[in-house]
PQR file with spaces between the fields and no chain letter, atoms N, CA, C, O and H, PARSE charges and radii, in Angstrom:
ATOM       1  N    UNK     1      14.751   -7.899   -4.411 -0.4000 1.5000
ATOM       2  CA   UNK     1      14.942   -7.279   -3.113 -0.0000 2.0000
ATOM       3  C    UNK     1      13.613   -7.315   -2.362  0.5500 1.7000
ATOM       4  O    UNK     1      12.554   -7.147   -2.965 -0.5500 1.4000
ATOM       5  N    UNK     2      13.665   -7.529   -1.079 -0.4000 1.5000
ATOM       6  CA   UNK     2      12.477   -7.544   -0.216 -0.0000 2.0000
ATOM       7  C    UNK     2      12.400   -6.229    0.548  0.5500 1.7000
ATOM       8  O    UNK     2      13.427   -5.645    0.890 -0.5500 1.4000
ATOM       9  H    UNK     2      14.526   -7.666   -0.589  0.4000 1.0000
ATOM      10  N    UNK     3      11.163   -5.756    0.819 -0.4000 1.5000
ATOM      11  CA   UNK     3      10.961   -4.536    1.585 -0.0000 2.0000
ATOM      12  C    UNK     3       9.732   -4.680    2.468  0.5500 1.7000
ATOM      13  O    UNK     3       8.878   -5.532    2.218 -0.5500 1.4000
ATOM      14  H    UNK     3      10.328   -6.231    0.540  0.4000 1.0000
ATOM      15  N    UNK     4       9.642   -3.859    3.488 -0.4000 1.5000
ATOM      16  CA   UNK     4       8.510   -3.881    4.411 -0.0000 2.0000
ATOM      17  C    UNK     4       7.426   -2.916    3.930  0.5500 1.7000
ATOM      18  O    UNK     4       7.717   -1.898    3.302 -0.5500 1.4000
ATOM      19  H    UNK     4      10.336   -3.167    3.690  0.4000 1.0000
ATOM      20  N    UNK     5       6.174   -3.255    4.236 -0.4000 1.5000
ATOM      21  CA   UNK     5       5.043   -2.426    3.837 -0.0000 2.0000
ATOM      22  C    UNK     5       3.882   -2.698    4.784  0.5500 1.7000
ATOM      23  O    UNK     5       3.941   -3.616    5.602 -0.5500 1.4000
ATOM      24  H    UNK     5       5.937   -4.082    4.747  0.4000 1.0000
ATOM      25  N    UNK     6       2.839   -1.905    4.671 -0.4000 1.5000
ATOM      26  CA   UNK     6       1.566   -2.182    5.327 -0.0000 2.0000
ATOM      27  C    UNK     6       0.591   -2.606    4.239  0.5500 1.7000
ATOM      28  O    UNK     6       0.579   -2.028    3.152 -0.5500 1.4000
ATOM      29  H    UNK     6       2.790   -1.159    4.007  0.4000 1.0000
ATOM      30  N    UNK     7      -0.222   -3.607    4.525 -0.4000 1.5000
ATOM      31  CA   UNK     7      -1.180   -4.107    3.547 -0.0000 2.0000
ATOM      32  C    UNK     7      -2.488   -4.442    4.240  0.5500 1.7000
ATOM      33  O    UNK     7      -2.526   -4.635    5.455 -0.5500 1.4000
ATOM      34  H    UNK     7      -0.212   -4.077    5.408  0.4000 1.0000
ATOM      35  N    UNK     8      -3.570   -4.511    3.453 -0.4000 1.5000
ATOM      36  CA   UNK     8      -4.820   -5.026    4.005 -0.0000 2.0000
ATOM      37  C    UNK     8      -5.374   -6.077    3.057  0.5500 1.7000
ATOM      38  O    UNK     8      -5.334   -5.918    1.837 -0.5500 1.4000
ATOM      39  H    UNK     8      -3.539   -4.354    2.466  0.4000 1.0000
ATOM      40  N    UNK     9      -5.895   -7.161    3.641 -0.4000 1.5000
ATOM      41  CA   UNK     9      -6.436   -8.284    2.883 -0.0000 2.0000
ATOM      42  C    UNK     9      -7.952   -8.224    2.801  0.5500 1.7000
ATOM      43  O    UNK     9      -8.563   -8.996    2.063 -0.5500 1.4000
ATOM      44  H    UNK     9      -5.928   -7.290    4.632  0.4000 1.0000
ATOM      45  N    UNK    10      -8.568   -7.311    3.555 -0.4000 1.5000
ATOM      46  CA   UNK    10     -10.012   -7.137    3.548 -0.0000 2.0000
ATOM      47  C    UNK    10     -10.294   -5.679    3.885  0.5500 1.7000
ATOM      48  O    UNK    10      -9.494   -5.026    4.556 -0.5500 1.4000
ATOM      49  H    UNK    10      -8.072   -6.684    4.155  0.4000 1.0000
ATOM      50  N    UNK    11     -11.422   -5.172    3.422 -0.4000 1.5000
ATOM      51  CA   UNK    11     -11.784   -3.791    3.725 -0.0000 2.0000
ATOM      52  C    UNK    11     -12.202   -3.675    5.191  0.5500 1.7000
ATOM      53  O    UNK    11     -12.731   -4.623    5.772 -0.5500 1.4000
ATOM      54  H    UNK    11     -12.071   -5.702    2.876  0.4000 1.0000
ATOM      55  N    UNK    12     -11.958   -2.509    5.777 -0.4000 1.5000
ATOM      56  CA   UNK    12     -12.342   -2.266    7.157 -0.0000 2.0000
ATOM      57  C    UNK    12     -11.691   -1.013    7.695  0.5500 1.7000
ATOM      58  O    UNK    12     -11.318   -0.111    6.944 -0.5500 1.4000
ATOM      59  H    UNK    12     -11.528   -1.739    5.305  0.4000 1.0000
ATOM      60  N    UNK    13     -11.562   -0.973    8.997 -0.4000 1.5000
ATOM      61  CA   UNK    13     -10.933    0.166    9.656 -0.0000 2.0000
ATOM      62  C    UNK    13      -9.420    0.057    9.510  0.5500 1.7000
ATOM      63  O    UNK    13      -8.926   -0.972    9.048 -0.5500 1.4000
ATOM      64  H    UNK    13     -11.865   -1.706    9.606  0.4000 1.0000
ATOM      65  N    UNK    14      -8.676    1.085    9.889 -0.4000 1.5000
ATOM      66  CA   UNK    14      -7.220    0.986    9.832 -0.0000 2.0000
ATOM      67  C    UNK    14      -6.654   -0.187   10.638  0.5500 1.7000
ATOM      68  O    UNK    14      -5.493   -0.554   10.462 -0.5500 1.4000
ATOM      69  H    UNK    14      -9.077    1.920   10.264  0.4000 1.0000
ATOM      70  N    UNK    15      -7.466   -0.772   11.517 -0.4000 1.5000
ATOM      71  CA   UNK    15      -7.002   -1.929   12.282 -0.0000 2.0000
ATOM      72  C    UNK    15      -6.702   -3.136   11.399  0.5500 1.7000
ATOM      73  O    UNK    15      -5.986   -4.041   11.830 -0.5500 1.4000
ATOM      74  H    UNK    15      -8.409   -0.474   11.660  0.4000 1.0000
ATOM      75  N    UNK    16      -7.232   -3.176   10.167 -0.4000 1.5000
ATOM      76  CA   UNK    16      -6.978   -4.322    9.290 -0.0000 2.0000
ATOM      77  C    UNK    16      -5.645   -4.199    8.562  0.5500 1.7000
ATOM      78  O    UNK    16      -5.242   -5.127    7.861 -0.5500 1.4000
ATOM      79  H    UNK    16      -7.813   -2.442    9.817  0.4000 1.0000
ATOM      80  N    UNK    17      -4.950   -3.064    8.716 -0.4000 1.5000
ATOM      81  CA   UNK    17      -3.615   -2.926    8.129 -0.0000 2.0000
ATOM      82  C    UNK    17      -2.642   -3.819    8.885  0.5500 1.7000
ATOM      83  O    UNK    17      -2.571   -3.770   10.113 -0.5500 1.4000
ATOM      84  H    UNK    17      -5.278   -2.310    9.285  0.4000 1.0000
ATOM      85  N    UNK    18      -1.903   -4.625    8.157 -0.4000 1.5000
ATOM      86  CA   UNK    18      -0.943   -5.538    8.765 -0.0000 2.0000
ATOM      87  C    UNK    18       0.422   -5.359    8.125  0.5500 1.7000
ATOM      88  O    UNK    18       0.514   -5.048    6.937 -0.5500 1.4000
ATOM      89  H    UNK    18      -1.961   -4.665    7.160  0.4000 1.0000
ATOM      90  N    UNK    19       1.494   -5.552    8.905 -0.4000 1.5000
ATOM      91  CA   UNK    19       2.830   -5.517    8.313 -0.0000 2.0000
ATOM      92  C    UNK    19       2.963   -6.617    7.265  0.5500 1.7000
ATOM      93  O    UNK    19       2.452   -7.723    7.445 -0.5500 1.4000
ATOM      94  H    UNK    19       1.420   -5.804    9.870  0.4000 1.0000
ATOM      95  N    UNK    20       3.643   -6.309    6.185 -0.4000 1.5000
ATOM      96  CA   UNK    20       3.863   -7.279    5.118 -0.0000 2.0000
ATOM      97  C    UNK    20       5.269   -7.093    4.568  0.5500 1.7000
ATOM      98  O    UNK    20       5.875   -6.032    4.719 -0.5500 1.4000
ATOM      99  H    UNK    20       4.058   -5.411    6.038  0.4000 1.0000
ATOM     100  N    UNK    21       5.766   -8.117    3.941 -0.4000 1.5000
ATOM     101  CA   UNK    21       7.037   -8.045    3.241 -0.0000 2.0000
ATOM     102  C    UNK    21       6.750   -8.364    1.781  0.5500 1.7000
ATOM     103  O    UNK    21       6.032   -9.317    1.480 -0.5500 1.4000
ATOM     104  H    UNK    21       5.274   -8.979    3.817  0.4000 1.0000
ATOM     105  N    UNK    22       7.304   -7.575    0.882 -0.4000 1.5000
ATOM     106  CA   UNK    22       7.011   -7.748   -0.541 -0.0000 2.0000
ATOM     107  C    UNK    22       8.282   -7.628   -1.369  0.5500 1.7000
ATOM     108  O    UNK    22       9.272   -7.048   -0.923 -0.5500 1.4000
ATOM     109  H    UNK    22       7.888   -6.801    1.127  0.4000 1.0000
ATOM     110  N    UNK    23       8.247   -8.175   -2.567 -0.4000 1.5000
ATOM     111  CA   UNK    23       9.370   -8.055   -3.497 -0.0000 2.0000
ATOM     112  C    UNK    23       9.296   -6.719   -4.222  0.5500 1.7000
ATOM     113  O    UNK    23       8.213   -6.253   -4.577 -0.5500 1.4000
ATOM     114  H    UNK    23       7.443   -8.646   -2.929  0.4000 1.0000
ATOM     115  N    UNK    24      10.436   -6.117   -4.436 -0.4000 1.5000
ATOM     116  CA   UNK    24      10.531   -4.861   -5.168 -0.0000 2.0000
ATOM     117  C    UNK    24      11.568   -5.050   -6.265  0.5500 1.7000
ATOM     118  O    UNK    24      12.668   -5.543   -6.017 -0.5500 1.4000
ATOM     119  H    UNK    24      11.315   -6.496   -4.148  0.4000 1.0000
ATOM     120  N    UNK    25      11.207   -4.656   -7.472 -0.4000 1.5000
ATOM     121  CA   UNK    25      12.154   -4.757   -8.578 -0.0000 2.0000
ATOM     122  C    UNK    25      13.306   -3.787   -8.375  0.5500 1.7000
ATOM     123  O    UNK    25      13.124   -2.705   -7.818 -0.5500 1.4000
ATOM     124  H    UNK    25      10.313   -4.256   -7.674  0.4000 1.0000
ATOM     125  N    UNK    26      14.461   -4.165   -8.815 -0.4000 1.5000
ATOM     126  CA   UNK    26      15.624   -3.292   -8.734 -0.0000 2.0000
ATOM     127  C    UNK    26      15.492   -2.135   -9.704  0.5500 1.7000
ATOM     128  O    UNK    26      14.665   -2.182  -10.615 -0.5500 1.4000
ATOM     129  H    UNK    26      14.610   -5.045   -9.267  0.4000 1.0000
ATOM     130  N    UNK    27      16.290   -1.103   -9.524 -0.4000 1.5000
ATOM     131  CA   UNK    27      16.217    0.048  -10.422 -0.0000 2.0000
ATOM     132  C    UNK    27      16.648   -0.330  -11.836  0.5500 1.7000
ATOM     133  O    UNK    27      17.553   -1.143  -12.026 -0.5500 1.4000
ATOM     134  H    UNK    27      16.962   -1.064   -8.784  0.4000 1.0000
ATOM     135  N    UNK    28      15.994    0.268  -12.815 -0.4000 1.5000
ATOM     136  CA   UNK    28      16.344    0.046  -14.212 -0.0000 2.0000
ATOM     137  C    UNK    28      17.343    1.083  -14.683  0.5500 1.7000
ATOM     138  O    UNK    28      17.799    1.914  -13.897 -0.5500 1.4000
ATOM     139  H    UNK    28      15.259    0.929  -12.661  0.4000 1.0000
ATOM     140  N    UNK    29      17.682    1.041  -15.951 -0.4000 1.5000
ATOM     141  CA   UNK    29      18.626    2.030  -16.505 -0.0000 2.0000
ATOM     142  C    UNK    29      18.115    3.457  -16.288  0.5500 1.7000
ATOM     143  O    UNK    29      16.951    3.750  -16.562 -0.5500 1.4000
ATOM     144  H    UNK    29      17.312    0.366  -16.590  0.4000 1.0000
ATOM     145  N    UNK    30      18.965    4.322  -15.807 -0.4000 1.5000
ATOM     146  CA   UNK    30      18.596    5.714  -15.585 -0.0000 2.0000
ATOM     147  C    UNK    30      17.783    5.946  -14.323  0.5500 1.7000
ATOM     148  O    UNK    30      17.291    7.053  -14.105 -0.5500 1.4000
ATOM     149  H    UNK    30      19.911    4.084  -15.584  0.4000 1.0000
ATOM     150  N    UNK    31      17.630    4.917  -13.480 -0.4000 1.5000
ATOM     151  CA   UNK    31      16.874    5.042  -12.236 -0.0000 2.0000
ATOM     152  C    UNK    31      17.804    4.848  -11.044  0.5500 1.7000
ATOM     153  O    UNK    31      18.886    4.277  -11.177 -0.5500 1.4000
ATOM     154  H    UNK    31      18.029    4.017  -13.657  0.4000 1.0000
ATOM     155  N    UNK    32      17.376    5.327   -9.882 -0.4000 1.5000
ATOM     156  CA   UNK    32      18.123    5.137   -8.649 -0.0000 2.0000
ATOM     157  C    UNK    32      17.178    4.594   -7.587  0.5500 1.7000
ATOM     158  O    UNK    32      15.966    4.789   -7.678 -0.5500 1.4000
ATOM     159  H    UNK    32      16.497    5.791   -9.774  0.4000 1.0000
ATOM     160  N    UNK    33      17.711    3.927   -6.599 -0.4000 1.5000
ATOM     161  CA   UNK    33      16.935    3.455   -5.453 -0.0000 2.0000
ATOM     162  C    UNK    33      17.148    4.444   -4.317  0.5500 1.7000
ATOM     163  O    UNK    33      18.274    4.864   -4.054 -0.5500 1.4000
ATOM     164  H    UNK    33      18.695    3.769   -6.525  0.4000 1.0000
ATOM     165  N    UNK    34      16.065    4.813   -3.647 -0.4000 1.5000
ATOM     166  CA   UNK    34      16.157    5.711   -2.499 -0.0000 2.0000
ATOM     167  C    UNK    34      15.671    4.996   -1.259  0.5500 1.7000
ATOM     168  O    UNK    34      14.884    4.054   -1.350 -0.5500 1.4000
ATOM     169  H    UNK    34      15.150    4.472   -3.860  0.4000 1.0000
ATOM     170  N    UNK    35      16.124    5.426   -0.121 -0.4000 1.5000
ATOM     171  CA   UNK    35      15.674    4.869    1.153 -0.0000 2.0000
ATOM     172  C    UNK    35      14.609    5.798    1.731  0.5500 1.7000
ATOM     173  O    UNK    35      14.818    7.007    1.827 -0.5500 1.4000
ATOM     174  H    UNK    35      16.763    6.191   -0.047  0.4000 1.0000
ATOM     175  N    UNK    36      13.474    5.229    2.114 -0.4000 1.5000
ATOM     176  CA   UNK    36      12.377    6.012    2.676 -0.0000 2.0000
ATOM     177  C    UNK    36      12.432    5.910    4.189  0.5500 1.7000
ATOM     178  O    UNK    36      12.480    4.812    4.743 -0.5500 1.4000
ATOM     179  H    UNK    36      13.305    4.246    2.037  0.4000 1.0000
ATOM     180  N    UNK    37      12.425    7.057    4.855 -0.4000 1.5000
ATOM     181  CA   UNK    37      12.496    7.079    6.315 -0.0000 2.0000
ATOM     182  C    UNK    37      11.143    7.296    6.969  0.5500 1.7000
ATOM     183  O    UNK    37      10.980    7.006    8.154 -0.5500 1.4000
ATOM     184  H    UNK    37      12.386    7.949    4.405  0.4000 1.0000
ATOM     185  N    UNK    38      10.173    7.797    6.225 -0.4000 1.5000
ATOM     186  CA   UNK    38       8.840    8.037    6.783 -0.0000 2.0000
ATOM     187  C    UNK    38       7.826    8.030    5.647  0.5500 1.7000
ATOM     188  O    UNK    38       8.144    8.385    4.513 -0.5500 1.4000
ATOM     189  H    UNK    38      10.305    8.033    5.263  0.4000 1.0000
ATOM     190  N    UNK    39       6.622    7.627    5.961 -0.4000 1.5000
ATOM     191  CA   UNK    39       5.531    7.649    4.990 -0.0000 2.0000
ATOM     192  C    UNK    39       4.286    8.185    5.660  0.5500 1.7000
ATOM     193  O    UNK    39       4.274    8.405    6.871 -0.5500 1.4000
ATOM     194  H    UNK    39       6.363    7.338    6.883  0.4000 1.0000
ATOM     195  N    UNK    40       3.256    8.393    4.896 -0.4000 1.5000
ATOM     196  CA   UNK    40       1.995    8.878    5.446 -0.0000 2.0000
ATOM     197  C    UNK    40       0.831    8.177    4.777  0.5500 1.7000
ATOM     198  O    UNK    40       0.988    7.493    3.765 -0.5500 1.4000
ATOM     199  H    UNK    40       3.266    8.214    3.912  0.4000 1.0000
ATOM     200  N    UNK    41      -0.330    8.359    5.358 -0.4000 1.5000
ATOM     201  CA   UNK    41      -1.567    7.819    4.810 -0.0000 2.0000
ATOM     202  C    UNK    41      -2.453    9.003    4.475  0.5500 1.7000
ATOM     203  O    UNK    41      -2.700    9.860    5.324 -0.5500 1.4000
ATOM     204  H    UNK    41      -0.459    8.914    6.180  0.4000 1.0000
ATOM     205  N    UNK    42      -2.934    9.056    3.235 -0.4000 1.5000
ATOM     206  CA   UNK    42      -3.780   10.178    2.843 -0.0000 2.0000
ATOM     207  C    UNK    42      -5.244    9.760    2.827  0.5500 1.7000
ATOM     208  O    UNK    42      -5.537    8.570    2.936 -0.5500 1.4000
ATOM     209  H    UNK    42      -2.734    8.360    2.545  0.4000 1.0000
ATOM     210  N    UNK    43      -6.175   10.710    2.695 -0.4000 1.5000
ATOM     211  CA   UNK    43      -7.604   10.376    2.748 -0.0000 2.0000
ATOM     212  C    UNK    43      -8.034    9.327    1.712  0.5500 1.7000
ATOM     213  O    UNK    43      -8.901    8.505    2.010 -0.5500 1.4000
ATOM     214  H    UNK    43      -5.937   11.678    2.606  0.4000 1.0000
ATOM     215  N    UNK    44      -7.462    9.333    0.523 -0.4000 1.5000
ATOM     216  CA   UNK    44      -7.834    8.321   -0.468 -0.0000 2.0000
ATOM     217  C    UNK    44      -7.430    6.926   -0.004  0.5500 1.7000
ATOM     218  O    UNK    44      -8.174    5.967   -0.208 -0.5500 1.4000
ATOM     219  H    UNK    44      -6.758   10.000    0.280  0.4000 1.0000
ATOM     220  N    UNK    45      -6.263    6.804    0.616 -0.4000 1.5000
ATOM     221  CA   UNK    45      -5.846    5.506    1.158 -0.0000 2.0000
ATOM     222  C    UNK    45      -6.873    4.984    2.162  0.5500 1.7000
ATOM     223  O    UNK    45      -7.198    3.797    2.152 -0.5500 1.4000
ATOM     224  H    UNK    45      -5.658    7.583    0.782  0.4000 1.0000
ATOM     225  N    UNK    46      -7.382    5.854    3.022 -0.4000 1.5000
ATOM     226  CA   UNK    46      -8.379    5.439    4.011 -0.0000 2.0000
ATOM     227  C    UNK    46      -9.689    5.019    3.346  0.5500 1.7000
ATOM     228  O    UNK    46     -10.334    4.069    3.790 -0.5500 1.4000
ATOM     229  H    UNK    46      -7.118    6.818    3.030  0.4000 1.0000
ATOM     230  N    UNK    47     -10.088    5.727    2.277 -0.4000 1.5000
ATOM     231  CA   UNK    47     -11.313    5.357    1.565 -0.0000 2.0000
ATOM     232  C    UNK    47     -11.148    4.028    0.834  0.5500 1.7000
ATOM     233  O    UNK    47     -12.096    3.247    0.744 -0.5500 1.4000
ATOM     234  H    UNK    47      -9.564    6.499    1.916  0.4000 1.0000
ATOM     235  N    UNK    48      -9.953    3.767    0.314 -0.4000 1.5000
ATOM     236  CA   UNK    48      -9.692    2.469   -0.307 -0.0000 2.0000
ATOM     237  C    UNK    48      -9.725    1.376    0.750  0.5500 1.7000
ATOM     238  O    UNK    48     -10.254    0.289    0.517 -0.5500 1.4000
ATOM     239  H    UNK    48      -9.183    4.401    0.387  0.4000 1.0000
ATOM     240  N    UNK    49      -9.154    1.674    1.917 -0.4000 1.5000
ATOM     241  CA   UNK    49      -9.100    0.708    3.012 -0.0000 2.0000
ATOM     242  C    UNK    49     -10.490    0.343    3.515  0.5500 1.7000
ATOM     243  O    UNK    49     -10.756   -0.832    3.765 -0.5500 1.4000
ATOM     244  H    UNK    49      -8.724    2.558    2.106  0.4000 1.0000
ATOM     245  N    UNK    50     -11.388    1.321    3.672 -0.4000 1.5000
ATOM     246  CA   UNK    50     -12.702    1.003    4.239 -0.0000 2.0000
ATOM     247  C    UNK    50     -13.720    0.577    3.186  0.5500 1.7000
ATOM     248  O    UNK    50     -14.868    0.288    3.523 -0.5500 1.4000
ATOM     249  H    UNK    50     -11.172    2.277    3.470  0.4000 1.0000
ATOM     250  N    UNK    51     -13.316    0.534    1.915 -0.4000 1.5000
ATOM     251  CA   UNK    51     -14.191    0.040    0.863 -0.0000 2.0000
ATOM     252  C    UNK    51     -15.081    1.094    0.235  0.5500 1.7000
ATOM     253  O    UNK    51     -15.898    0.767   -0.626 -0.5500 1.4000
ATOM     254  H    UNK    51     -12.383    0.769    1.641  0.4000 1.0000
ATOM     255  N    UNK    52     -14.949    2.354    0.640 -0.4000 1.5000
ATOM     256  CA   UNK    52     -15.803    3.416    0.124 -0.0000 2.0000
ATOM     257  C    UNK    52     -15.601    3.660   -1.371  0.5500 1.7000
ATOM     258  O    UNK    52     -16.492    4.197   -2.029 -0.5500 1.4000
ATOM     259  H    UNK    52     -14.286    2.619    1.340  0.4000 1.0000
ATOM     260  N    UNK    53     -14.466    3.283   -1.911 -0.4000 1.5000
ATOM     261  CA   UNK    53     -14.167    3.502   -3.325 -0.0000 2.0000
ATOM     262  C    UNK    53     -14.267    2.223   -4.152  0.5500 1.7000
ATOM     263  O    UNK    53     -13.902    2.224   -5.327 -0.5500 1.4000
ATOM     264  H    UNK    53     -13.742    2.847   -1.377  0.4000 1.0000
ATOM     265  N    UNK    54     -14.754    1.137   -3.561 -0.4000 1.5000
ATOM     266  CA   UNK    54     -14.750   -0.170   -4.228 -0.0000 2.0000
ATOM     267  C    UNK    54     -15.511   -0.159   -5.552  0.5500 1.7000
ATOM     268  O    UNK    54     -15.108   -0.845   -6.492 -0.5500 1.4000
ATOM     269  H    UNK    54     -15.051    1.136   -2.606  0.4000 1.0000
ATOM     270  N    UNK    55     -16.597    0.599   -5.648 -0.4000 1.5000
ATOM     271  CA   UNK    55     -17.374    0.644   -6.891 -0.0000 2.0000
ATOM     272  C    UNK    55     -16.628    1.391   -8.001  0.5500 1.7000
ATOM     273  O    UNK    55     -16.833    1.113   -9.183 -0.5500 1.4000
ATOM     274  H    UNK    55     -16.925    1.156   -4.885  0.4000 1.0000
ATOM     275  N    UNK    56     -15.767    2.334   -7.624 -0.4000 1.5000
ATOM     276  CA   UNK    56     -15.050    3.154   -8.592 -0.0000 2.0000
ATOM     277  C    UNK    56     -13.629    2.668   -8.856  0.5500 1.7000
ATOM     278  O    UNK    56     -13.089    2.858   -9.946 -0.5500 1.4000
ATOM     279  H    UNK    56     -15.601    2.560   -6.664  0.4000 1.0000
ATOM     280  N    UNK    57     -13.037    2.047   -7.857 -0.4000 1.5000
ATOM     281  CA   UNK    57     -11.638    1.632   -7.945 -0.0000 2.0000
ATOM     282  C    UNK    57     -11.474    0.281   -7.254  0.5500 1.7000
ATOM     283  O    UNK    57     -10.942    0.217   -6.146 -0.5500 1.4000
ATOM     284  H    UNK    57     -13.476    1.893   -6.972  0.4000 1.0000
ATOM     285  N    UNK    58     -11.927   -0.804   -7.898 -0.4000 1.5000
ATOM     286  CA   UNK    58     -11.796   -2.118   -7.268 -0.0000 2.0000
ATOM     287  C    UNK    58     -10.319   -2.490   -7.102  0.5500 1.7000
ATOM     288  O    UNK    58      -9.484   -2.155   -7.941 -0.5500 1.4000
ATOM     289  H    UNK    58     -12.359   -0.752   -8.798  0.4000 1.0000
ATOM     290  N    UNK    59     -10.022   -3.174   -6.025 -0.4000 1.5000
ATOM     291  CA   UNK    59      -8.644   -3.538   -5.695 -0.0000 2.0000
ATOM     292  C    UNK    59      -8.468   -5.048   -5.735  0.5500 1.7000
ATOM     293  O    UNK    59      -9.395   -5.801   -5.435 -0.5500 1.4000
ATOM     294  H    UNK    59     -10.700   -3.447   -5.343  0.4000 1.0000
ATOM     295  N    UNK    60      -7.284   -5.477   -6.106 -0.4000 1.5000
ATOM     296  CA   UNK    60      -6.889   -6.866   -5.926 -0.0000 2.0000
ATOM     297  C    UNK    60      -6.322   -6.959   -4.512  0.5500 1.7000
ATOM     298  O    UNK    60      -5.317   -6.320   -4.198 -0.5500 1.4000
ATOM     299  H    UNK    60      -6.531   -4.865   -6.350  0.4000 1.0000
ATOM     300  N    UNK    61      -6.966   -7.753   -3.663 -0.4000 1.5000
ATOM     301  CA   UNK    61      -6.512   -7.894   -2.275 -0.0000 2.0000
ATOM     302  C    UNK    61      -5.612   -9.102   -2.163  0.5500 1.7000
ATOM     303  O    UNK    61      -5.857  -10.095   -2.849 -0.5500 1.4000
ATOM     304  H    UNK    61      -7.782   -8.271   -3.918  0.4000 1.0000
ATOM     305  N    UNK    62      -4.587   -9.072   -1.341 -0.4000 1.5000
ATOM     306  CA   UNK    62      -4.174   -7.983   -0.451 -0.0000 2.0000
ATOM     307  C    UNK    62      -3.627   -6.798   -1.244  0.5500 1.7000
ATOM     308  O    UNK    62      -3.083   -6.953   -2.337 -0.5500 1.4000
ATOM     309  H    UNK    62      -4.388   -8.265   -0.784  0.4000 1.0000
ATOM     310  N    UNK    63      -3.789   -5.612   -0.661 -0.4000 1.5000
ATOM     311  CA   UNK    63      -3.422   -4.357   -1.306 -0.0000 2.0000
ATOM     312  C    UNK    63      -2.492   -3.579   -0.400  0.5500 1.7000
ATOM     313  O    UNK    63      -2.700   -3.507    0.811 -0.5500 1.4000
ATOM     314  H    UNK    63      -4.231   -5.486    0.226  0.4000 1.0000
ATOM     315  N    UNK    64      -1.467   -3.000   -0.995 -0.4000 1.5000
ATOM     316  CA   UNK    64      -0.541   -2.121   -0.263 -0.0000 2.0000
ATOM     317  C    UNK    64      -0.899   -0.691   -0.647  0.5500 1.7000
ATOM     318  O    UNK    64      -0.664   -0.281   -1.783 -0.5500 1.4000
ATOM     319  H    UNK    64      -1.298   -3.059   -1.979  0.4000 1.0000
ATOM     320  N    UNK    65      -1.474    0.084    0.301 -0.4000 1.5000
ATOM     321  CA   UNK    65      -1.861    1.453   -0.032 -0.0000 2.0000
ATOM     322  C    UNK    65      -0.667    2.355   -0.237  0.5500 1.7000
ATOM     323  O    UNK    65       0.441    2.069    0.215 -0.5500 1.4000
ATOM     324  H    UNK    65      -1.665   -0.249    1.224  0.4000 1.0000
ATOM     325  N    UNK    66      -0.914    3.440   -0.923 -0.4000 1.5000
ATOM     326  CA   UNK    66       0.113    4.430   -1.181 -0.0000 2.0000
ATOM     327  C    UNK    66       0.053    4.866   -2.629  0.5500 1.7000
ATOM     328  O    UNK    66       0.283    4.062   -3.533 -0.5500 1.4000
ATOM     329  H    UNK    66      -1.815    3.672   -1.290  0.4000 1.0000
ATOM     330  N    UNK    67      -0.252    6.120   -2.855 -0.4000 1.5000
ATOM     331  CA   UNK    67      -0.386    6.632   -4.212 -0.0000 2.0000
ATOM     332  C    UNK    67       0.626    7.729   -4.458  0.5500 1.7000
ATOM     333  O    UNK    67       0.673    8.292   -5.552 -0.5500 1.4000
ATOM     334  H    UNK    67      -0.439    6.773   -2.121  0.4000 1.0000
């Protein structure tokens, strides 16, 4: 299944976030799929985006934020 997301391919300001489409695995046994109507960005996502956490939490880019 394909889904929409925001991703960044390089560290920077929130302006580097770009729409992306990614594959999502289907639900496994005992799991359900839910539809998300809204999301948010938390302070850690912004620190990952601007590279402030790169020494502690290196990312494989492109990266889709959200913890």
